[in-house]
PDB file of C-alpha atoms in Angstrom:
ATOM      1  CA  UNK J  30     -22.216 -12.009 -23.889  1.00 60.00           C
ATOM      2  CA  UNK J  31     -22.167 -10.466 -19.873  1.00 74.00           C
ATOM      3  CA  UNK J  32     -19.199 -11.816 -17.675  1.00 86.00           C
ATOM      4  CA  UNK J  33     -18.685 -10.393 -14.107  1.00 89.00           C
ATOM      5  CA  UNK J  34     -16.050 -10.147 -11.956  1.00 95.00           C
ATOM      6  CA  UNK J  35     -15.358  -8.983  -8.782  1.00 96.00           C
ATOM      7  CA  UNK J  36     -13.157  -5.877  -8.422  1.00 97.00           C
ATOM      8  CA  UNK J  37     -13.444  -5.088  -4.679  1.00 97.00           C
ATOM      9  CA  UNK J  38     -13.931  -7.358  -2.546  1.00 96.00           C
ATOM     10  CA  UNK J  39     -16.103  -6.367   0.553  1.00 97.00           C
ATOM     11  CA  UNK J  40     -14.342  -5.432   3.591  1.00 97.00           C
ATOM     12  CA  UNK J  41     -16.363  -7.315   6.187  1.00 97.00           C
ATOM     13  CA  UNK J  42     -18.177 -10.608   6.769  1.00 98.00           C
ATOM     14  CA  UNK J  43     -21.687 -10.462   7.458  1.00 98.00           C
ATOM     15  CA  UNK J  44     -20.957 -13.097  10.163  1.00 98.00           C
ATOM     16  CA  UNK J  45     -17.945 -12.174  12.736  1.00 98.00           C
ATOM     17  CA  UNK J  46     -15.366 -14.805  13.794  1.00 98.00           C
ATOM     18  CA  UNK J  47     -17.297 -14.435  17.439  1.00 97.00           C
ATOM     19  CA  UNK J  48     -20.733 -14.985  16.600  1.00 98.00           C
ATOM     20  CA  UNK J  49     -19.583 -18.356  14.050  1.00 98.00           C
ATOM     21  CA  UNK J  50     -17.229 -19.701  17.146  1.00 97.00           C
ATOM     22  CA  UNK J  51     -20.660 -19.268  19.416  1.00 97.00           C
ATOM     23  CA  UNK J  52     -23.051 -20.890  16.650  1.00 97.00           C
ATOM     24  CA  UNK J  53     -20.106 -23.612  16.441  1.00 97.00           C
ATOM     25  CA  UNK J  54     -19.650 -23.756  20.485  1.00 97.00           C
ATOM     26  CA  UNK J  55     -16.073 -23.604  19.721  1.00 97.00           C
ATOM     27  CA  UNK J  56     -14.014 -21.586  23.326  1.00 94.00           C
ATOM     28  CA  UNK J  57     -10.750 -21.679  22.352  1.00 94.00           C
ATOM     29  CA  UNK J  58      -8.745 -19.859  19.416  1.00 95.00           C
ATOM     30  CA  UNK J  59      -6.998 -22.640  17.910  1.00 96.00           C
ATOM     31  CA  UNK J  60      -9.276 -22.897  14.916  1.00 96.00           C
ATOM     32  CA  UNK J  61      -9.944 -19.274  14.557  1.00 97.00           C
ATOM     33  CA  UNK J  62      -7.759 -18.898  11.063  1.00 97.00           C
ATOM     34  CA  UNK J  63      -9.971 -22.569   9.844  1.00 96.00           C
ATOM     35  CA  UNK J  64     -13.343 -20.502  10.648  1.00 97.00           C
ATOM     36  CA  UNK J  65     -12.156 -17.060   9.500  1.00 97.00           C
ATOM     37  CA  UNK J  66     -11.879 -18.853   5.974  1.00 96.00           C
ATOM     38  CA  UNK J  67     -14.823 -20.855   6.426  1.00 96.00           C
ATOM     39  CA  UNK J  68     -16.740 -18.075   7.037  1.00 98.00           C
ATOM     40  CA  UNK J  69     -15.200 -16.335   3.938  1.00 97.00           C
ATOM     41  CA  UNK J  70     -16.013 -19.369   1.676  1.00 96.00           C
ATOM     42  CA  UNK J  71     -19.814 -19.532   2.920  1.00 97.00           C
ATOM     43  CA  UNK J  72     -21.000 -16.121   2.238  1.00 97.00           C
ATOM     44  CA  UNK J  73     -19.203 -16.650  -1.516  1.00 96.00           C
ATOM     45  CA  UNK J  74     -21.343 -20.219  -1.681  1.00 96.00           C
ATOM     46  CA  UNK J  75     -24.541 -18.263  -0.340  1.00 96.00           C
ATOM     47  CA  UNK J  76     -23.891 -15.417  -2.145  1.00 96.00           C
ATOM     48  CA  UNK J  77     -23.887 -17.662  -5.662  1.00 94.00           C
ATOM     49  CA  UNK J  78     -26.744 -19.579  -4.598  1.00 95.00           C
ATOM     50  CA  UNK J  79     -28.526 -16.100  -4.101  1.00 95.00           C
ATOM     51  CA  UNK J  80     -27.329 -14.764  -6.797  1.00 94.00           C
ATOM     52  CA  UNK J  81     -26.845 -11.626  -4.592  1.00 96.00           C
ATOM     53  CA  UNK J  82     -24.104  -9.596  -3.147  1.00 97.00           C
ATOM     54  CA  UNK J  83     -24.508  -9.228   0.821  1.00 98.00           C
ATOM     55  CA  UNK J  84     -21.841  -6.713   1.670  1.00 98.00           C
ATOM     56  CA  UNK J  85     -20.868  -3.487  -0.540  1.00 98.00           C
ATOM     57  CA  UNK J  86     -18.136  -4.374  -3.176  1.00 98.00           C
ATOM     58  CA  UNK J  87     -17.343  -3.298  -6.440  1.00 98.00           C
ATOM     59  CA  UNK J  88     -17.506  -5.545  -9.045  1.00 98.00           C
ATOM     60  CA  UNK J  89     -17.143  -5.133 -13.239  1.00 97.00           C
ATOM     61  CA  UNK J  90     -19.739  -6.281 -15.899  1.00 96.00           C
ATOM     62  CA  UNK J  91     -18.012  -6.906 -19.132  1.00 95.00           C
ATOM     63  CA  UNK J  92     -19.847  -7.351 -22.344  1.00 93.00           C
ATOM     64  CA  UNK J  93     -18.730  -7.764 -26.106  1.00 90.00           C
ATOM     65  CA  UNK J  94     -21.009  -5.111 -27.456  1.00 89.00           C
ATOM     66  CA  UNK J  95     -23.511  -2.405 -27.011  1.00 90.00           C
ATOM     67  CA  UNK J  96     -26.756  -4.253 -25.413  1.00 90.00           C
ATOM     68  CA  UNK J  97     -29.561  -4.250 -28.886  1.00 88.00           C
ATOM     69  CA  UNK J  98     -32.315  -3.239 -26.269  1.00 91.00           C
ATOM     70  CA  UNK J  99     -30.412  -0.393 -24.561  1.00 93.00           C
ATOM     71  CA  UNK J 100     -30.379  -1.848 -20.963  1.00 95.00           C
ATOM     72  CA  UNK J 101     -28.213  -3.914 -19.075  1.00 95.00           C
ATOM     73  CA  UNK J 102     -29.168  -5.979 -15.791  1.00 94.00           C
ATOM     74  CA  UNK J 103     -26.558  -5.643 -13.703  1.00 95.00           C
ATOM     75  CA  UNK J 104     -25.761  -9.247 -11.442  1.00 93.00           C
ATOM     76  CA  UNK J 105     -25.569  -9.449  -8.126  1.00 94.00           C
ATOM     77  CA  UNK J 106     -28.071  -6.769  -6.536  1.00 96.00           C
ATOM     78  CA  UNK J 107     -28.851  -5.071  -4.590  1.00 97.00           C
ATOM     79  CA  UNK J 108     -27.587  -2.581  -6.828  1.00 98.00           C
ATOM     80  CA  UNK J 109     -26.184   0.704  -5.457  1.00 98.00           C
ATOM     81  CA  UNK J 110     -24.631   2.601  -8.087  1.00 97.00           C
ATOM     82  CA  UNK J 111     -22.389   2.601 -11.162  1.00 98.00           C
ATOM     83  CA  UNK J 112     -19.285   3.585 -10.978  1.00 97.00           C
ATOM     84  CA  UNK J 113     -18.147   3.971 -14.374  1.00 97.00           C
ATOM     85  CA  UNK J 114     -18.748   2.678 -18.261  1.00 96.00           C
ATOM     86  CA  UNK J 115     -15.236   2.540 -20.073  1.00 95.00           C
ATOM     87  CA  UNK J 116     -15.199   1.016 -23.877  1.00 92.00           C
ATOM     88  CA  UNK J 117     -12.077  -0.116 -25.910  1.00 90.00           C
ATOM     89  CA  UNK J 118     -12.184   1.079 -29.476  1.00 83.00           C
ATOM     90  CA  UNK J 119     -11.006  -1.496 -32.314  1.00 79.00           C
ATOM     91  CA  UNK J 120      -7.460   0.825 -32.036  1.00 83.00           C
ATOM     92  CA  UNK J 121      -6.871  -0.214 -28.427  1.00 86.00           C
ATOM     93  CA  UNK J 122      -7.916   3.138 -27.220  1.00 89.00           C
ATOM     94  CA  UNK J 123      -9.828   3.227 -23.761  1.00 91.00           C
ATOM     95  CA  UNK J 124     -12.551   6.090 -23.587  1.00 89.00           C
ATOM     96  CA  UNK J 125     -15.225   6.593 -20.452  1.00 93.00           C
ATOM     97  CA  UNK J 126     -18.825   7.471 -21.246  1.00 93.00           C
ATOM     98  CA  UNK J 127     -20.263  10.356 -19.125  1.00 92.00           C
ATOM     99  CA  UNK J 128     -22.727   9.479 -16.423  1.00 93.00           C
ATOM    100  CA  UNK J 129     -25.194  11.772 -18.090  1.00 94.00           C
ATOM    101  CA  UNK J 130     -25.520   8.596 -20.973  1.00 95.00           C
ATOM    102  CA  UNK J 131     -27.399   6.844 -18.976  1.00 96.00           C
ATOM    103  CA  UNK J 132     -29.716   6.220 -16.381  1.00 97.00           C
ATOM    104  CA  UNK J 133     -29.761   3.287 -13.569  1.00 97.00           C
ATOM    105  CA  UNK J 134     -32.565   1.355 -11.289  1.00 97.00           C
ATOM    106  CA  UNK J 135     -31.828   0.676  -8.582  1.00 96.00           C
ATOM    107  CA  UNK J 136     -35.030  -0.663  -7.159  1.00 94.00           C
ATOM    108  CA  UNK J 137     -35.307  -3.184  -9.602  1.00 93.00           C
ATOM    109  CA  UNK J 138     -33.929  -7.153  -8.812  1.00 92.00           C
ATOM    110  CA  UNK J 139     -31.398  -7.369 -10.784  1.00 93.00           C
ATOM    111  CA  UNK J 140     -30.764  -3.411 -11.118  1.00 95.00           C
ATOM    112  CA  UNK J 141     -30.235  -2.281 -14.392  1.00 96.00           C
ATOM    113  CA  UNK J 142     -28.723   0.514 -16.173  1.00 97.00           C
ATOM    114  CA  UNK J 143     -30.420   1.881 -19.187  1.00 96.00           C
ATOM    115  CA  UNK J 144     -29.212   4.144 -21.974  1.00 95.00           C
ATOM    116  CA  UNK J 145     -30.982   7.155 -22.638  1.00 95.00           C
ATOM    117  CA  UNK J 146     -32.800   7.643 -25.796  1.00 92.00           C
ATOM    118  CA  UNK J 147     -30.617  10.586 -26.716  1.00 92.00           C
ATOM    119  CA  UNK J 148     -27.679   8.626 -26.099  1.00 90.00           C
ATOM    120  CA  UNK J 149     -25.772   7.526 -30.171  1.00 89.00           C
ATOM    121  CA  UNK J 150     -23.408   4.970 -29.788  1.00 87.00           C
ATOM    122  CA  UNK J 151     -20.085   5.777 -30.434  1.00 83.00           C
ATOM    123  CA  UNK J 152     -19.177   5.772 -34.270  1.00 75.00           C
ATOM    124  CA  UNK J 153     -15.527   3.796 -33.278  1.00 76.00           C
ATOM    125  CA  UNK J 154     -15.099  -0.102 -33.808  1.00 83.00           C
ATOM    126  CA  UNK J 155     -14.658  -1.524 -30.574  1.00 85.00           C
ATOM    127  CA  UNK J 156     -12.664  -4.437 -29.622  1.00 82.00           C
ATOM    128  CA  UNK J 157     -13.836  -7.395 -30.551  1.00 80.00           C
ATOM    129  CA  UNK J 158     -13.698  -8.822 -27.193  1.00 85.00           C
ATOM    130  CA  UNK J 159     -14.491  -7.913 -23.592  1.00 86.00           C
ATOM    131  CA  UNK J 160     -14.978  -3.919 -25.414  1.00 90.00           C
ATOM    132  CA  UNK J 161     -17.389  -2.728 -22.741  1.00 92.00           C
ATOM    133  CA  UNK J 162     -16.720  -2.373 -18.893  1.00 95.00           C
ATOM    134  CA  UNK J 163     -19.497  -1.172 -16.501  1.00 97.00           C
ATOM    135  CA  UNK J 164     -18.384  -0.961 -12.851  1.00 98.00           C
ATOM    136  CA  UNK J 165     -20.902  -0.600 -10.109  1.00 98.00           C
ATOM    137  CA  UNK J 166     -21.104  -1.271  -6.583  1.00 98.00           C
ATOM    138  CA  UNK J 167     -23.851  -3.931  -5.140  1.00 98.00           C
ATOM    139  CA  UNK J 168     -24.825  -5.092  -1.618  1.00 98.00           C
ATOM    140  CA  UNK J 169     -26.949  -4.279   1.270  1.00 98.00           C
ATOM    141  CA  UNK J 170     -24.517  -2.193   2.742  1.00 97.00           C
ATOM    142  CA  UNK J 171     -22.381  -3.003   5.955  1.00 97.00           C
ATOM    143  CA  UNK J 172     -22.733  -6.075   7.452  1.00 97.00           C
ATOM    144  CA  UNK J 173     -25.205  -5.132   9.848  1.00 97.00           C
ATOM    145  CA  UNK J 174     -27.430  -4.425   6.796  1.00 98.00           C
ATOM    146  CA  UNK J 175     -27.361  -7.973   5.697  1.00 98.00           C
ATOM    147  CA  UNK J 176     -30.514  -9.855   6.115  1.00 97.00           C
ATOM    148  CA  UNK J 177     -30.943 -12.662   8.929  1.00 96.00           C
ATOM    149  CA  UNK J 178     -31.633 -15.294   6.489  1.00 96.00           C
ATOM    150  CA  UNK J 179     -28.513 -15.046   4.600  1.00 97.00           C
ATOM    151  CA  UNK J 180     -26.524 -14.945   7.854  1.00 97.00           C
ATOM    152  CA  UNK J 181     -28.197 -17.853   9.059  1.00 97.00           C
ATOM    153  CA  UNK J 182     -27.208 -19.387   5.703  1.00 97.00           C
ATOM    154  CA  UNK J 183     -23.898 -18.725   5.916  1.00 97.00           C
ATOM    155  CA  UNK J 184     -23.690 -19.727   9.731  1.00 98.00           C
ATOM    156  CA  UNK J 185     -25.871 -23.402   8.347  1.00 97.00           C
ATOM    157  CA  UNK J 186     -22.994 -23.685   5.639  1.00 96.00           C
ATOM    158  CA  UNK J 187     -20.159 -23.034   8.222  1.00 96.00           C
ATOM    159  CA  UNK J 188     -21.026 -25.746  10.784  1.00 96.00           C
ATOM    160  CA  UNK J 189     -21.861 -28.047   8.216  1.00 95.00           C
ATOM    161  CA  UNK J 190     -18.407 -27.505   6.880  1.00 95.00           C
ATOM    162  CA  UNK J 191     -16.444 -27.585  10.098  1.00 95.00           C
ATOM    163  CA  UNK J 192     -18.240 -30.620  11.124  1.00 93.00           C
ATOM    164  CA  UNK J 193     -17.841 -32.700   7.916  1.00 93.00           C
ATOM    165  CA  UNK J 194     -14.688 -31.105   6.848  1.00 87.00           C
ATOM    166  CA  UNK J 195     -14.310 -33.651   3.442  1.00 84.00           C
ATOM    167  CA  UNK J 196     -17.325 -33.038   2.075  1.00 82.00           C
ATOM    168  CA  UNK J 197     -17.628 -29.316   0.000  1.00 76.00           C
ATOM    169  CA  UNK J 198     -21.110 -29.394  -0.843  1.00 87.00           C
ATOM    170  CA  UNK J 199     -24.435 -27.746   0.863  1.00 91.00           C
ATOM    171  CA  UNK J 200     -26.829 -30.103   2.529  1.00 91.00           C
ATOM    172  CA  UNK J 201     -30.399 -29.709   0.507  1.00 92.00           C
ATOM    173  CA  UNK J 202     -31.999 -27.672   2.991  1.00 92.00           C
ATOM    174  CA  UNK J 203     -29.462 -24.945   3.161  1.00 93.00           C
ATOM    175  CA  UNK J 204     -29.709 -24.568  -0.469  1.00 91.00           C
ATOM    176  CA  UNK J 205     -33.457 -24.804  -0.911  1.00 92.00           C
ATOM    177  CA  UNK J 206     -32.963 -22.053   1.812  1.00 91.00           C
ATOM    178  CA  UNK J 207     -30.942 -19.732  -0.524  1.00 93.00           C
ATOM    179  CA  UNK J 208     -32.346 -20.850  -3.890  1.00 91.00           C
ATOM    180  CA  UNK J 209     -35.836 -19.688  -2.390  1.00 89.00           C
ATOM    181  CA  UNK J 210     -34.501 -16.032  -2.425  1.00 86.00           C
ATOM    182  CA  UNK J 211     -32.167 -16.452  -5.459  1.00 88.00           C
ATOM    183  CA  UNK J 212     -32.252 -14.081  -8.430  1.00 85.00           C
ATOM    184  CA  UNK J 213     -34.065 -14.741 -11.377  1.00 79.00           C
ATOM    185  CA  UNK J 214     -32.862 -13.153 -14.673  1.00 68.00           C
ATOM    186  CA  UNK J 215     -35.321 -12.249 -17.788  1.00 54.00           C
TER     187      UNK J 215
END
């Protein structure tokens, strides 16, 4: 079983607070703290539609037991490296693998990381659950490095939301929008 998380957050919006208030035609600064958050909480909606990660953060894969085929597809790509691959053995014990255990690609959609051939697993038990940690880093980069179309999504999702403020959901288009460039796992 995979679970993610997300360790570091990124440190900038792909959309500023200036360019949402133009797209919204909003002057004043009265609602600037309402749009800051709305524009936090519609790159996390694109970015799950998507199934992508826009701007660089660090997030943590977390599975139950070495993968049987040797690779891993990492969520949330682009993929831009892997930070580390820690393991708890069945005494509690946390041990790091060495980078030279395995290889990753990052061209691929999702990336993956693959163990080499060489590579033995370890002869320790692990814990039963949540035993393996692989942290990487994913996105396009800084925010200028984002794509158009998901900033356009998230700008689509942010008016909708500041316009119809009691109703959470995307309208059809926007997500046929971000579904249409959403990840597929195999």
């Amino acid at each position: 079983m995979l679970s993610y998380q997300i360790v570091t957050p990124p440190t900038e919006e792909p959309v500023s607070l200036s360019t949402a208030k133009q797209h919204l035609r909003v002057d004043g600064s009265t609602d600037d703290a309402l749009i800051g958050a709305y524009i936090v909480a519609a790159r996390e909606k694109a970015e799950g539609l998507a199934r992508r990660a826009f701007v660089t953060q660090t997030l943590k894969v977390t599975l139950n037991a070495w993968p049987v085929e040797r690779t891993v597809s990492l969520p949330r790509p682009p993929l831009q490296s892997v930070s580390s691959i820690r393991y708890i053995d069945a005494d509690g014990a946390e041990q790091t693998l060495g980078a030279g255990n395995y290889v990753i690609d990052t061209g691929s959609e999702p990336g993956r990381l693959s163990f080499k051939s060489s590579f033995a697993w370890p002869s320790s038990s692990l814990k039963e659950i949540g035993a393996i940690g692989i942290t990487f880093v994913a996105g396009y980069g800084a925010a200028a490095a984002v794509p158009e179309l998901y900033k356009q999504a998230i700008l689509l999702i942010l008016a909708f939301w500041y316009e119809n403020r009691e109703i959470g959901d995307v309208p059809a288009g926007i997500r046929d929008m971000l579904l249409s460039e959403r990840v597929v796992w195999f």
